[in-house]
CSV table of C-alpha atoms in Angstrom, one decimal:
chain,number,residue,atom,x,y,z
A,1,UNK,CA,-46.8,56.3,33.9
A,2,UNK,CA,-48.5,54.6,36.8
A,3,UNK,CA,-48.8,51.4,34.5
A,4,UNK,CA,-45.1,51.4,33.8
A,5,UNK,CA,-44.4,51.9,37.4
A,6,UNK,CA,-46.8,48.8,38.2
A,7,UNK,CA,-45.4,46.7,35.4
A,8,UNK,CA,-41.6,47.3,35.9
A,9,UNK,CA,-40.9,44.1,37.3
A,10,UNK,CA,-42.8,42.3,34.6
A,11,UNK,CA,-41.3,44.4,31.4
A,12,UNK,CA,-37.6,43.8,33.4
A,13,UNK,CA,-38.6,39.7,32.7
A,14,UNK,CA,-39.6,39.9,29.4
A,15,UNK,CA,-36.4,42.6,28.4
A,16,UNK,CA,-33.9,40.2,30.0
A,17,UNK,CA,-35.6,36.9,28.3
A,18,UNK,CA,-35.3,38.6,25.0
A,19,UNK,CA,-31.5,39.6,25.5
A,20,UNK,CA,-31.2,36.2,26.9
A,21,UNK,CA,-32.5,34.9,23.8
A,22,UNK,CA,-30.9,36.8,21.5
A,23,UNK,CA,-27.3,35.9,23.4
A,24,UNK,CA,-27.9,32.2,23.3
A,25,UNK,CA,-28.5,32.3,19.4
A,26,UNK,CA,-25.8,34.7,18.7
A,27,UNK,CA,-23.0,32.1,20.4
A,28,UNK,CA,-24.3,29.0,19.9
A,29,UNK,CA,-22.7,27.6,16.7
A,30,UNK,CA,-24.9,27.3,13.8
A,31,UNK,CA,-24.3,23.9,12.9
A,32,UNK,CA,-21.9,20.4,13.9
A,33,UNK,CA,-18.5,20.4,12.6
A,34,UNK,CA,-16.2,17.5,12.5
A,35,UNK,CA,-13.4,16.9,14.1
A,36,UNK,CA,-11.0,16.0,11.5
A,37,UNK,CA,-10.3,17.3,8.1
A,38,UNK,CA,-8.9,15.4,5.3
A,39,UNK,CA,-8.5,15.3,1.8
A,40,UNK,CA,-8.8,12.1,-0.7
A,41,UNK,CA,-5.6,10.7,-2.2
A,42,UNK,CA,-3.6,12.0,1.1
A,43,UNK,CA,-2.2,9.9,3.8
A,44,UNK,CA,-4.4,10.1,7.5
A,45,UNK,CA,-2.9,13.2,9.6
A,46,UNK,CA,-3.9,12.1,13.0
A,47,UNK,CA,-2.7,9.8,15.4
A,48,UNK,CA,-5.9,6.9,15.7
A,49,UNK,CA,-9.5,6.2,14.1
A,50,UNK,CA,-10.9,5.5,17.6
A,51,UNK,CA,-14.1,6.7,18.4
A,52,UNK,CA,-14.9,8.6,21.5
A,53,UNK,CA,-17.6,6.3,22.7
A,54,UNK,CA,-18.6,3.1,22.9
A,55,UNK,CA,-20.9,1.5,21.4
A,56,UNK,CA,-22.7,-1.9,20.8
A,57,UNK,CA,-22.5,-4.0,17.9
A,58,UNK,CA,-25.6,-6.3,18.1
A,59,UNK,CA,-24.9,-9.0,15.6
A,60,UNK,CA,-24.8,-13.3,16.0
A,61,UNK,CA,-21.2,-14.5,15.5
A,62,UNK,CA,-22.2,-16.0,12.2
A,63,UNK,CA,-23.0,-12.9,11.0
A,64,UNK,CA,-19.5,-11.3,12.1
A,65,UNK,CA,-18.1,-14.7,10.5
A,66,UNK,CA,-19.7,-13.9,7.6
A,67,UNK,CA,-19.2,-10.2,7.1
A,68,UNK,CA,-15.5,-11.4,7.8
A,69,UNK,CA,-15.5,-14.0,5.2
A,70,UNK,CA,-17.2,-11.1,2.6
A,71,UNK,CA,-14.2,-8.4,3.3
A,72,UNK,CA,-11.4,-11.0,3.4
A,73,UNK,CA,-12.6,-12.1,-0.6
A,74,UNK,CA,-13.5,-8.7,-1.8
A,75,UNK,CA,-10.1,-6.5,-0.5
A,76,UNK,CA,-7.5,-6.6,-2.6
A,77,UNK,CA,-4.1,-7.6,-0.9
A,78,UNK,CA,-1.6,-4.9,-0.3
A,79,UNK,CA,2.2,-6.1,-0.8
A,80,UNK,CA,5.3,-3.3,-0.2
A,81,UNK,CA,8.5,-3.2,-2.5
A,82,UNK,CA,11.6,-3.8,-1.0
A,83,UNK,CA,13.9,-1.7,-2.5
A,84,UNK,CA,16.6,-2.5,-0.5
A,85,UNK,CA,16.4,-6.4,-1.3
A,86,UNK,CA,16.6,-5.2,-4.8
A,87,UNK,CA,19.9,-3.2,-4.2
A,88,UNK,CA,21.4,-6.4,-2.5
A,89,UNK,CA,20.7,-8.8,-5.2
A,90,UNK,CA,22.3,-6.1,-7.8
A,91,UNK,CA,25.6,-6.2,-6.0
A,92,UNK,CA,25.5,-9.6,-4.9
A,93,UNK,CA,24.7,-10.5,-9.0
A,94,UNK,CA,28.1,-8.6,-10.1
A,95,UNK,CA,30.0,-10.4,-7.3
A,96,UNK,CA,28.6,-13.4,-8.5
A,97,UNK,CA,28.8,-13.2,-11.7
A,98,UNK,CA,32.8,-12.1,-12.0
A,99,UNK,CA,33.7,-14.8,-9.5
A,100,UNK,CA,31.8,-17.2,-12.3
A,101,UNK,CA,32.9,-16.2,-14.9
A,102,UNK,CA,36.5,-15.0,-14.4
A,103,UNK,CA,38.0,-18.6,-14.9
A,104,UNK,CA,36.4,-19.4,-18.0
A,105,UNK,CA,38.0,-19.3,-21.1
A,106,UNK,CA,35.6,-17.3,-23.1
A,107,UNK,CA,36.3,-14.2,-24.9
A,108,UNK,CA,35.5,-11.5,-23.8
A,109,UNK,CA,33.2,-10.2,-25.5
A,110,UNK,CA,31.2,-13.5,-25.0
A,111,UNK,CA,31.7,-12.4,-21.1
A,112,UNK,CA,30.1,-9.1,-21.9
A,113,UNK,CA,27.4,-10.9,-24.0
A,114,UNK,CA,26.5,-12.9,-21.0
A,115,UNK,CA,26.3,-10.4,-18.7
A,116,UNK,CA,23.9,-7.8,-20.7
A,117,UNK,CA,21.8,-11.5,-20.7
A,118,UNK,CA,22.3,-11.8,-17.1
A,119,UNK,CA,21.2,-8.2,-16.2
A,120,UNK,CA,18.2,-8.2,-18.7
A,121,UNK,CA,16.8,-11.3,-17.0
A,122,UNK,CA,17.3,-9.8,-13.5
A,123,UNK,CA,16.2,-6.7,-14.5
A,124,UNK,CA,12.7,-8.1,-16.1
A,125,UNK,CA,12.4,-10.0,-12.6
A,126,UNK,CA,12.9,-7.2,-10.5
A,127,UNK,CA,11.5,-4.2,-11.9
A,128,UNK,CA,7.8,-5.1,-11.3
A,129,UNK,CA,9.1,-7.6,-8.2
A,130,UNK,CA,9.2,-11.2,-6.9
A,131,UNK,CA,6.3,-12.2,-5.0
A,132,UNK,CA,8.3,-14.2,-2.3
A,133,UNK,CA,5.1,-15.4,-0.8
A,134,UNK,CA,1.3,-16.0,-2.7
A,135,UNK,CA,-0.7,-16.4,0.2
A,136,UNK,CA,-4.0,-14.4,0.3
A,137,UNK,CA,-3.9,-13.9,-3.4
A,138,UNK,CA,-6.2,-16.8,-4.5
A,139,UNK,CA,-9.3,-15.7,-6.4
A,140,UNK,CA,-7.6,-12.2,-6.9
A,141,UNK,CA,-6.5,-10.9,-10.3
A,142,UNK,CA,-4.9,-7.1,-9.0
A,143,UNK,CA,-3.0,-6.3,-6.2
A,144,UNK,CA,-1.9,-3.1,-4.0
A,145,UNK,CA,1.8,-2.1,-4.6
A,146,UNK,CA,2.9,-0.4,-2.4
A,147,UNK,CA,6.4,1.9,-3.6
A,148,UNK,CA,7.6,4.8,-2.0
A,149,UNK,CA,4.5,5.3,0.5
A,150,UNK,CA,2.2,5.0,-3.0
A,151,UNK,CA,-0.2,2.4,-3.6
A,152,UNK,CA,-0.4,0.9,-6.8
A,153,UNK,CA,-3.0,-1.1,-8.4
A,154,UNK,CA,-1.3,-3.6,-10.6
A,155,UNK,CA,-2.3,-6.9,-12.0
A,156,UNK,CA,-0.9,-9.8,-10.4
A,157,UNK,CA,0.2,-11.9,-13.9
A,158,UNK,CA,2.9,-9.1,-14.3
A,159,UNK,CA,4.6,-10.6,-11.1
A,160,UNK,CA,7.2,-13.7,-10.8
A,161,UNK,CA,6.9,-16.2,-7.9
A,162,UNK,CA,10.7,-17.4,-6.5
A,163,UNK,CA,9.4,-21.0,-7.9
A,164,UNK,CA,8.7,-20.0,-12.0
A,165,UNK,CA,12.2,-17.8,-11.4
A,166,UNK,CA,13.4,-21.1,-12.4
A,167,UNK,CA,11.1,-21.5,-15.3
A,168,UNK,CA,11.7,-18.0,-16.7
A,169,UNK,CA,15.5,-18.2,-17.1
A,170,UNK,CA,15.1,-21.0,-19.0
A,171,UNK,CA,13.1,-19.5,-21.4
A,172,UNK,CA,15.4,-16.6,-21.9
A,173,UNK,CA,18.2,-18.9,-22.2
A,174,UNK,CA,16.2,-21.3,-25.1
A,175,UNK,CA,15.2,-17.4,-26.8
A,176,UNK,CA,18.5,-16.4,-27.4
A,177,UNK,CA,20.3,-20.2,-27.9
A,178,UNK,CA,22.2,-19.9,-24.4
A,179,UNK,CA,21.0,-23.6,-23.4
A,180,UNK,CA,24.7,-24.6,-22.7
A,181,UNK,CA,25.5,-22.1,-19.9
A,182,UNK,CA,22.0,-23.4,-17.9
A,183,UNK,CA,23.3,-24.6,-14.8
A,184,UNK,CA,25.8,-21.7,-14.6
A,185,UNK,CA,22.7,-19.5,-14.8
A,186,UNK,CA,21.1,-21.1,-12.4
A,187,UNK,CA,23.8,-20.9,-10.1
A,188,UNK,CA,24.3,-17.8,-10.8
A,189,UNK,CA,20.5,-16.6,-10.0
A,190,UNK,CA,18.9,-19.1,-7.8
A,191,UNK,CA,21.4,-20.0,-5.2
């Protein structure tokens, strides 16, 4: 017992530095967890992407020029469909196309003819889109559609520029013998 008494201090250190232990692996977490959780295929819950430190980037600016040039060839561009462009030319096209036709002296059933034409070409131009602009697509065969908040990967040959629009309509026209009513196809869709 006179040990004990001798030692108390000591035994009091090494009984608080094992609790102490025990307390500090007990609530310290067992391992890093990150910050955000996502999931692939869904859109990015949270407000940025910045990181919250900085940092150095130790590069020569030909080698940023270059890593530049690298992502700019191999990203595919991302182009959004305008749905509401599409609804406009629809109801300008039947506006249009009464206001053309509605003094001519065709029958009407040649009127009806000529409009199932008309809608079939604006529908084959408009369903996958018009590329109103080409710019960054050079050296690209696909393309990112982006409908309704989805992207798309779609070739870009299934696409019509505003300058073969031209070419196309007379193509349908030679297809099904309509040659005669050119220009009032033309005004009809390219005005």
């Amino acid at each position: 017992m006179d040990n004990l008494y001798k030692n108390q201090s000591l035994i009091y250190k090494y009984i608080l530095y094992v609790v102490a232990v025990g307390f500090i692996v007990f609530f310290f977490p067992k391992g890093g967890k990150f910050k955000y959780e996502f999931q692939k295929g869904k859109p990015w819950q949270f407000e940025n992407l910045y990181a919250p430190f900085d940092f150095s980037i130790k590069k020569t600016d030909q080698e940023v020029a270059e890593e530049k040039r690298q992502i700019s060839e191999n990203q595919l561009p991302y182009f959004r469909y305008n749905q509401q462009i599409v609804d406009e030319v629809y109801s300008q096209f039947n506006t249009k196309f009464d206001s053309q036709w509605s003094e001519s002296n065709l029958p009407k059933r040649s009127i009806t003819y000529l409009r199932n034409i008309s809608k079939t070409i604006l529908d084959s131009l408009y369903k996958p889109g018009i590329l109103e602009k080409s710019g960054g697509l050079k050296g690209h065969s696909f393309m990112f559609l982006i409908r309704n908040n989805e992207a798309v990967k779609v070739p870009i040959s299934e696409f019509h520029r505003v300058t073969t629009a031209d070419e196309y309509i007379k193509t349908v026209l030679k297809e099904k013998n309509l040659q005669m009513y050119e220009s009032e196809f033309q005004k009809l869709f390219l005005i």
